Short mmCIF file of the C-alpha atoms (twelve columns), coordinates in Angstrom:
data_MODEL
# 
_entry.id   MODEL 
# 
loop_
_atom_site.group_PDB 
_atom_site.id 
_atom_site.type_symbol 
_atom_site.label_atom_id 
_atom_site.label_alt_id 
_atom_site.label_comp_id 
_atom_site.label_asym_id 
_atom_site.label_seq_id 
_atom_site.Cartn_x 
_atom_site.Cartn_y 
_atom_site.Cartn_z 
_atom_site.pdbx_PDB_model_num 
ATOM 1   C CA . MET A 1   5.074   11.941  19.235  1 
ATOM 2   C CA . ILE A 2   8.656   12.215  17.980  1 
ATOM 3   C CA . VAL A 3   9.998   8.686   17.562  1 
ATOM 4   C CA . GLU A 4   13.736  8.542   18.171  1 
ATOM 5   C CA . ALA A 5   14.118  5.016   19.561  1 
ATOM 6   C CA . PRO A 6   15.666  2.948   16.713  1 
ATOM 7   C CA . ASN A 7   13.385  -0.085  17.145  1 
ATOM 8   C CA . ALA A 8   10.236  2.028   17.119  1 
ATOM 9   C CA . ALA A 9   11.528  4.078   14.181  1 
ATOM 10  C CA . ARG A 10  12.194  0.911   12.194  1 
ATOM 11  C CA . ALA A 11  8.660   -0.350  12.842  1 
ATOM 12  C CA . LEU A 12  7.085   2.909   11.672  1 
ATOM 13  C CA . ALA A 13  9.461   3.345   8.739   1 
ATOM 14  C CA . ASP A 14  8.427   -0.024  7.303   1 
ATOM 15  C CA . PRO A 15  5.160   0.474   5.338   1 
ATOM 16  C CA . ASP A 16  4.213   -3.196  5.601   1 
ATOM 17  C CA . THR A 17  4.468   -3.015  9.383   1 
ATOM 18  C CA . ARG A 18  3.050   0.396   10.199  1 
ATOM 19  C CA . ARG A 19  -0.250  -0.179  8.389   1 
ATOM 20  C CA . PHE A 20  -1.111  -2.616  11.192  1 
ATOM 21  C CA . LEU A 21  -1.169  0.361   13.566  1 
ATOM 22  C CA . GLU A 22  -4.099  1.991   11.766  1 
ATOM 23  C CA . PRO A 23  -6.981  0.336   13.684  1 
ATOM 24  C CA . PHE A 24  -5.489  1.552   16.974  1 
ATOM 25  C CA . LEU A 25  -5.116  5.227   16.073  1 
ATOM 26  C CA . GLY A 26  -7.458  7.453   18.047  1 
ATOM 27  C CA . ARG A 27  -9.433  4.570   19.516  1 
ATOM 28  C CA . GLU A 28  -9.071  1.346   21.432  1 
ATOM 29  C CA . CYS A 29  -9.456  -1.851  19.488  1 
ATOM 30  C CA . SER A 30  -9.062  -5.588  20.003  1 
ATOM 31  C CA . ALA A 31  -6.721  -7.615  17.811  1 
ATOM 32  C CA . GLN A 32  -9.679  -9.522  16.401  1 
ATOM 33  C CA . GLN A 33  -11.444 -6.318  15.356  1 
ATOM 34  C CA . ALA A 34  -8.195  -4.995  13.895  1 
ATOM 35  C CA . ALA A 35  -7.823  -8.160  11.805  1 
ATOM 36  C CA . LYS A 36  -11.324 -7.636  10.461  1 
ATOM 37  C CA . ASP A 37  -10.692 -3.961  9.675   1 
ATOM 38  C CA . LEU A 38  -7.420  -4.775  7.907   1 
ATOM 39  C CA . CYS A 39  -8.747  -7.872  6.090   1 
ATOM 40  C CA . GLU A 40  -5.819  -9.740  7.636   1 
ATOM 41  C CA . ASP A 41  -5.200  -13.033 9.386   1 
ATOM 42  C CA . LEU A 42  -5.459  -12.732 13.179  1 
ATOM 43  C CA . ASP A 43  -2.042  -14.316 13.753  1 
ATOM 44  C CA . ARG A 44  -0.378  -11.691 11.517  1 
ATOM 45  C CA . VAL A 45  -2.097  -8.914  13.453  1 
ATOM 46  C CA . LEU A 46  -1.085  -10.393 16.811  1 
ATOM 47  C CA . THR A 47  2.544   -10.596 15.649  1 
ATOM 48  C CA . ARG A 48  2.529   -6.863  14.874  1 
ATOM 49  C CA . VAL A 49  0.648   -6.025  18.070  1 
ATOM 50  C CA . ARG A 50  3.342   -7.742  20.137  1 
ATOM 51  C CA . ARG A 51  6.031   -5.820  18.249  1 
ATOM 52  C CA . PHE A 52  4.250   -2.495  18.765  1 
ATOM 53  C CA . LEU A 53  3.954   -3.253  22.472  1 
ATOM 54  C CA . ARG A 54  7.673   -4.080  22.733  1 
ATOM 55  C CA . VAL A 55  8.716   -0.801  21.086  1 
ATOM 56  C CA . LYS A 56  6.121   1.183   23.070  1 
ATOM 57  C CA . LEU A 57  3.990   2.352   20.139  1 
ATOM 58  C CA . LEU A 58  0.933   0.553   21.509  1 
ATOM 59  C CA . ARG A 59  -0.492  0.150   25.008  1 
ATOM 60  C CA . VAL A 60  -3.112  -2.083  26.596  1 
ATOM 61  C CA . THR A 61  -6.113  0.040   27.561  1 
ATOM 62  C CA . ARG A 62  -8.343  -2.524  29.242  1 
ATOM 63  C CA . LEU A 63  -9.254  -6.184  29.644  1 
ATOM 64  C CA . GLU A 64  -12.766 -7.370  28.858  1 
ATOM 65  C CA . PRO A 65  -13.749 -10.449 30.917  1 
ATOM 66  C CA . ARG A 66  -15.041 -13.524 29.122  1 
ATOM 67  C CA . ALA A 67  -14.922 -17.294 29.542  1 
ATOM 68  C CA . GLY A 68  -11.260 -18.244 29.365  1 
ATOM 69  C CA . ARG A 69  -8.752  -15.495 28.698  1 
ATOM 70  C CA . PRO A 70  -10.002 -11.898 28.822  1 
ATOM 71  C CA . VAL A 71  -10.000 -9.885  25.588  1 
ATOM 72  C CA . LYS A 72  -7.272  -7.243  25.461  1 
ATOM 73  C CA . PHE A 73  -7.946  -3.837  23.968  1 
ATOM 74  C CA . TYR A 74  -5.128  -1.697  22.647  1 
ATOM 75  C CA . GLN A 75  -4.577  1.890   21.555  1 
ATOM 76  C CA . ALA A 76  -1.673  3.682   19.918  1 
ATOM 77  C CA . VAL A 77  0.299   5.816   22.378  1 
ATOM 78  C CA . ALA A 78  -0.207  8.847   20.092  1 
ATOM 79  C CA . ASP A 79  -2.391  9.823   17.154  1 
ATOM 80  C CA . ARG A 80  0.528   11.316  15.210  1 
ATOM 81  C CA . PHE A 81  4.141   10.237  14.937  1 
ATOM 82  C CA . PHE A 82  7.217   11.885  13.453  1 
ATOM 83  C CA . ILE A 83  10.310  9.846   12.596  1 
ATOM 84  C CA . PRO A 84  13.419  12.033  12.286  1 
ATOM 85  C CA . TYR A 85  15.678  10.970  9.446   1 
ATOM 86  C CA . SER A 86  18.493  10.686  12.002  1 
ATOM 87  C CA . SER A 87  16.583  7.824   13.698  1 
ATOM 88  C CA . THR A 88  16.617  5.651   10.581  1 
ATOM 89  C CA . LYS A 89  19.253  3.313   9.155   1 
ATOM 90  C CA . PHE A 90  19.281  4.910   5.696   1 
ATOM 91  C CA . GLU A 91  22.349  6.651   4.303   1 
ATOM 92  C CA . SER A 92  20.286  9.337   2.560   1 
ATOM 93  C CA . PHE A 93  16.735  10.613  2.330   1 
ATOM 94  C CA . GLU A 94  16.619  9.440   -1.300  1 
ATOM 95  C CA . ALA A 95  17.533  5.903   -0.206  1 
ATOM 96  C CA . TRP A 96  14.781  6.002   2.413   1 
ATOM 97  C CA . PHE A 97  12.253  7.217   -0.144  1 
ATOM 98  C CA . VAL A 98  13.174  4.504   -2.668  1 
ATOM 99  C CA . ALA A 99  13.100  1.778   -0.008  1 
ATOM 100 C CA . GLU A 100 9.670   2.978   1.112   1 
ATOM 101 C CA . PHE A 101 8.155   2.133   -2.254  1 
ATOM 102 C CA . ALA A 102 10.396  -0.604  -3.695  1 
ATOM 103 C CA . ARG A 103 8.758   -3.575  -1.976  1 
ATOM 104 C CA . ARG A 104 5.258   -2.230  -2.521  1 
ATOM 105 C CA . GLU A 105 6.035   -1.614  -6.180  1 
ATOM 106 C CA . GLU A 106 7.260   -5.192  -6.570  1 
ATOM 107 C CA . ASN A 107 4.228   -6.637  -4.780  1 
ATOM 108 C CA . LEU A 108 1.875   -4.511  -6.871  1 
ATOM 109 C CA . ALA A 109 3.508   -5.586  -10.140 1 
ATOM 110 C CA . LEU A 110 3.402   -9.259  -9.101  1 
ATOM 111 C CA . SER A 111 -0.257  -9.032  -8.143  1 
ATOM 112 C CA . VAL A 112 -1.248  -7.286  -11.378 1 
ATOM 113 C CA . SER A 113 0.662   -9.806  -13.521 1 
ATOM 114 C CA . LYS A 114 -0.829  -12.769 -11.642 1 
ATOM 115 C CA . GLU A 115 -4.382  -11.480 -12.074 1 
ATOM 116 C CA . ALA A 116 -3.795  -10.632 -15.732 1 
ATOM 117 C CA . LEU A 117 -2.356  -14.072 -16.497 1 
ATOM 118 C CA . ALA A 118 -5.282  -15.787 -14.807 1 
ATOM 119 C CA . TRP A 119 -7.774  -13.651 -16.739 1 
ATOM 120 C CA . GLY A 120 -5.992  -14.391 -20.024 1 
ATOM 121 C CA . ALA A 121 -5.919  -18.123 -19.303 1 
ATOM 122 C CA . SER A 122 -9.645  -18.093 -18.526 1 
ATOM 123 C CA . ARG A 123 -10.196 -16.665 -22.013 1 
ATOM 124 C CA . GLY A 124 -8.033  -19.330 -23.635 1 
ATOM 125 C CA . HIS A 125 -4.867  -17.231 -24.032 1 
ATOM 126 C CA . HIS A 126 -1.642  -18.581 -22.556 1 
ATOM 127 C CA . ALA A 127 1.250   -17.126 -24.596 1 
ATOM 128 C CA . VAL A 128 2.168   -13.678 -23.361 1 
ATOM 129 C CA . GLY A 129 4.545   -11.102 -24.794 1 
ATOM 130 C CA . LYS A 130 4.958   -7.385  -25.307 1 
ATOM 131 C CA . ARG A 131 3.623   -5.220  -28.093 1 
ATOM 132 C CA . VAL A 132 5.387   -2.037  -29.185 1 
ATOM 133 C CA . PHE A 133 3.270   0.149   -31.432 1 
ATOM 134 C CA . GLN A 134 2.143   3.625   -32.389 1 
ATOM 135 C CA . GLY A 135 -0.862  4.889   -30.475 1 
ATOM 136 C CA . PRO A 136 -3.794  6.805   -31.971 1 
ATOM 137 C CA . ASP A 137 -2.100  10.064  -30.987 1 
ATOM 138 C CA . GLY A 138 1.118   9.077   -32.782 1 
ATOM 139 C CA . SER A 139 3.068   8.331   -29.588 1 
ATOM 140 C CA . LEU A 140 5.141   5.200   -28.994 1 
ATOM 141 C CA . ARG A 141 3.343   2.758   -26.767 1 
ATOM 142 C CA . ALA A 142 4.109   -0.637  -25.283 1 
ATOM 143 C CA . ASP A 143 2.003   -3.133  -23.372 1 
ATOM 144 C CA . PHE A 144 1.970   -6.755  -22.305 1 
ATOM 145 C CA . ALA A 145 -0.460  -8.797  -24.372 1 
ATOM 146 C CA . PHE A 146 -1.484  -12.332 -25.285 1 
ATOM 147 C CA . GLY A 147 -0.562  -11.949 -28.944 1 
ATOM 148 C CA . PRO A 148 -0.060  -9.188  -31.506 1 
ATOM 149 C CA . ASP A 149 -3.792  -8.776  -32.092 1 
ATOM 150 C CA . VAL A 150 -5.336  -10.002 -28.852 1 
ATOM 151 C CA . ASP A 151 -6.923  -7.284  -26.739 1 
ATOM 152 C CA . LEU A 152 -8.175  -8.426  -23.343 1 
ATOM 153 C CA . ASP A 153 -10.990 -6.187  -22.178 1 
ATOM 154 C CA . LEU A 154 -9.983  -5.482  -18.588 1 
ATOM 155 C CA . LEU A 155 -13.026 -3.235  -18.240 1 
ATOM 156 C CA . HIS A 156 -15.276 -6.256  -18.767 1 
ATOM 157 C CA . PRO A 157 -17.446 -6.742  -15.621 1 
ATOM 158 C CA . ALA A 158 -15.967 -10.205 -15.044 1 
ATOM 159 C CA . ALA A 159 -12.358 -9.062  -15.493 1 
ATOM 160 C CA . PRO A 160 -10.195 -8.418  -12.419 1 
ATOM 161 C CA . ALA A 161 -10.063 -4.837  -11.156 1 
ATOM 162 C CA . ILE A 162 -6.414  -4.132  -11.999 1 
ATOM 163 C CA . ALA A 163 -4.505  -1.274  -13.609 1 
ATOM 164 C CA . TYR A 164 -0.802  -0.659  -14.096 1 
ATOM 165 C CA . THR A 165 -0.041  2.161   -16.484 1 
ATOM 166 C CA . VAL A 166 2.893   4.495   -17.024 1 
ATOM 167 C CA . ALA A 167 2.341   7.438   -19.340 1 
ATOM 168 C CA . PHE A 168 4.702   10.184  -20.454 1 
ATOM 169 C CA . THR A 169 3.126   13.516  -21.267 1 
ATOM 170 C CA . GLY A 170 4.317   17.081  -21.750 1 
ATOM 171 C CA . LEU A 171 2.663   19.494  -19.323 1 
ATOM 172 C CA . ASP A 172 3.149   23.086  -18.290 1 
ATOM 173 C CA . HIS A 173 3.404   23.770  -14.560 1 
ATOM 174 C CA . GLY A 174 -0.254  24.751  -14.220 1 
ATOM 175 C CA . SER A 175 -1.499  21.582  -15.932 1 
ATOM 176 C CA . ALA A 176 0.861   19.442  -13.858 1 
ATOM 177 C CA . LYS A 177 -0.507  21.030  -10.655 1 
ATOM 178 C CA . ASP A 178 -4.085  20.390  -11.815 1 
ATOM 179 C CA . LEU A 179 -3.226  16.733  -12.428 1 
ATOM 180 C CA . GLN A 180 -1.513  16.522  -9.039  1 
ATOM 181 C CA . CYS A 181 -4.678  17.776  -7.318  1 
ATOM 182 C CA . GLU A 182 -6.872  15.348  -9.254  1 
ATOM 183 C CA . LEU A 183 -4.682  12.367  -8.383  1 
ATOM 184 C CA . LEU A 184 -4.557  13.217  -4.685  1 
ATOM 185 C CA . ALA A 185 -8.321  13.816  -4.598  1 
ATOM 186 C CA . LEU A 186 -8.895  10.434  -6.251  1 
ATOM 187 C CA . ALA A 187 -6.672  8.684   -3.704  1 
ATOM 188 C CA . GLU A 188 -8.456  10.446  -0.840  1 
ATOM 189 C CA . LYS A 189 -11.864 9.471   -2.251  1 
ATOM 190 C CA . TYR A 190 -11.124 5.760   -1.988  1 
ATOM 191 C CA . ALA A 191 -8.714  5.708   0.979   1 
ATOM 192 C CA . GLY A 192 -9.739  3.948   4.170   1 
ATOM 193 C CA . ARG A 193 -12.720 2.049   2.806   1 
ATOM 194 C CA . LYS A 194 -13.604 -1.244  4.505   1 
ATOM 195 C CA . GLY A 195 -14.463 -3.696  1.732   1 
ATOM 196 C CA . GLU A 196 -14.257 -7.451  1.426   1 
ATOM 197 C CA . GLN A 197 -10.976 -7.313  -0.552  1 
ATOM 198 C CA . LEU A 198 -7.914  -5.230  0.278   1 
ATOM 199 C CA . TYR A 199 -6.512  -3.398  -2.771  1 
ATOM 200 C CA . SER A 200 -3.256  -1.549  -3.313  1 
ATOM 201 C CA . LEU A 201 -3.670  1.783   -5.112  1 
ATOM 202 C CA . ARG A 202 -0.568  3.592   -6.328  1 
ATOM 203 C CA . LEU A 203 -0.614  7.053   -7.906  1 
ATOM 204 C CA . ALA A 204 2.544   8.907   -8.859  1 
ATOM 205 C CA . LEU A 205 3.551   12.014  -10.772 1 
ATOM 206 C CA . ALA A 206 7.023   13.493  -11.238 1 
ATOM 207 C CA . PRO A 207 9.063   15.322  -13.859 1 
ATOM 208 C CA . VAL A 208 11.380  13.050  -15.838 1 
ATOM 209 C CA . GLN A 209 14.989  13.485  -14.717 1 
ATOM 210 C CA . ARG A 210 17.122  13.747  -17.829 1 
ATOM 211 C CA . GLU A 211 20.616  12.308  -17.485 1 
# 
């Protein structure tokens, strides 16, 4: 389905909104089941469901009788959507791309820092700073730490499952393509799992733009 209506395009262009459409793709689903699948509060799901109905991205498929109000089941009006750039509010594709990830990047960084601080505090470390040092391979490295010589073992079984790393490495085109394939395969391996805790996984790879 090509989405040209501005309100529908805005809903799908916003990553924090469109993920609520996932439980309704290719199947009918109640709001309660969708909340369970998304590990979300029911009220938040219902808010998005009402928005999707208003912009005609979702439809009611049936009503299931029960005591009191019947249970509504919904399904997305298509299994695939395409949002033309001309239907968005962005002044350039680059601006759209940056906006797509900016809020998620901020939320990810905040979540990682919160978990790291809590883990450090539980180990008796409260003063945090940044270390700049030479790595074993001779490269310049920097990380946030709870002191110049305090290494928190984030791989410890009791430590939070967090990671936030940026690495610079020189690669030829073939090696970069191999890494690209490995990263995408890793993301695909863990995508769509239904666990007790929702996690944000971000993988990125790009040549450094020299100014």
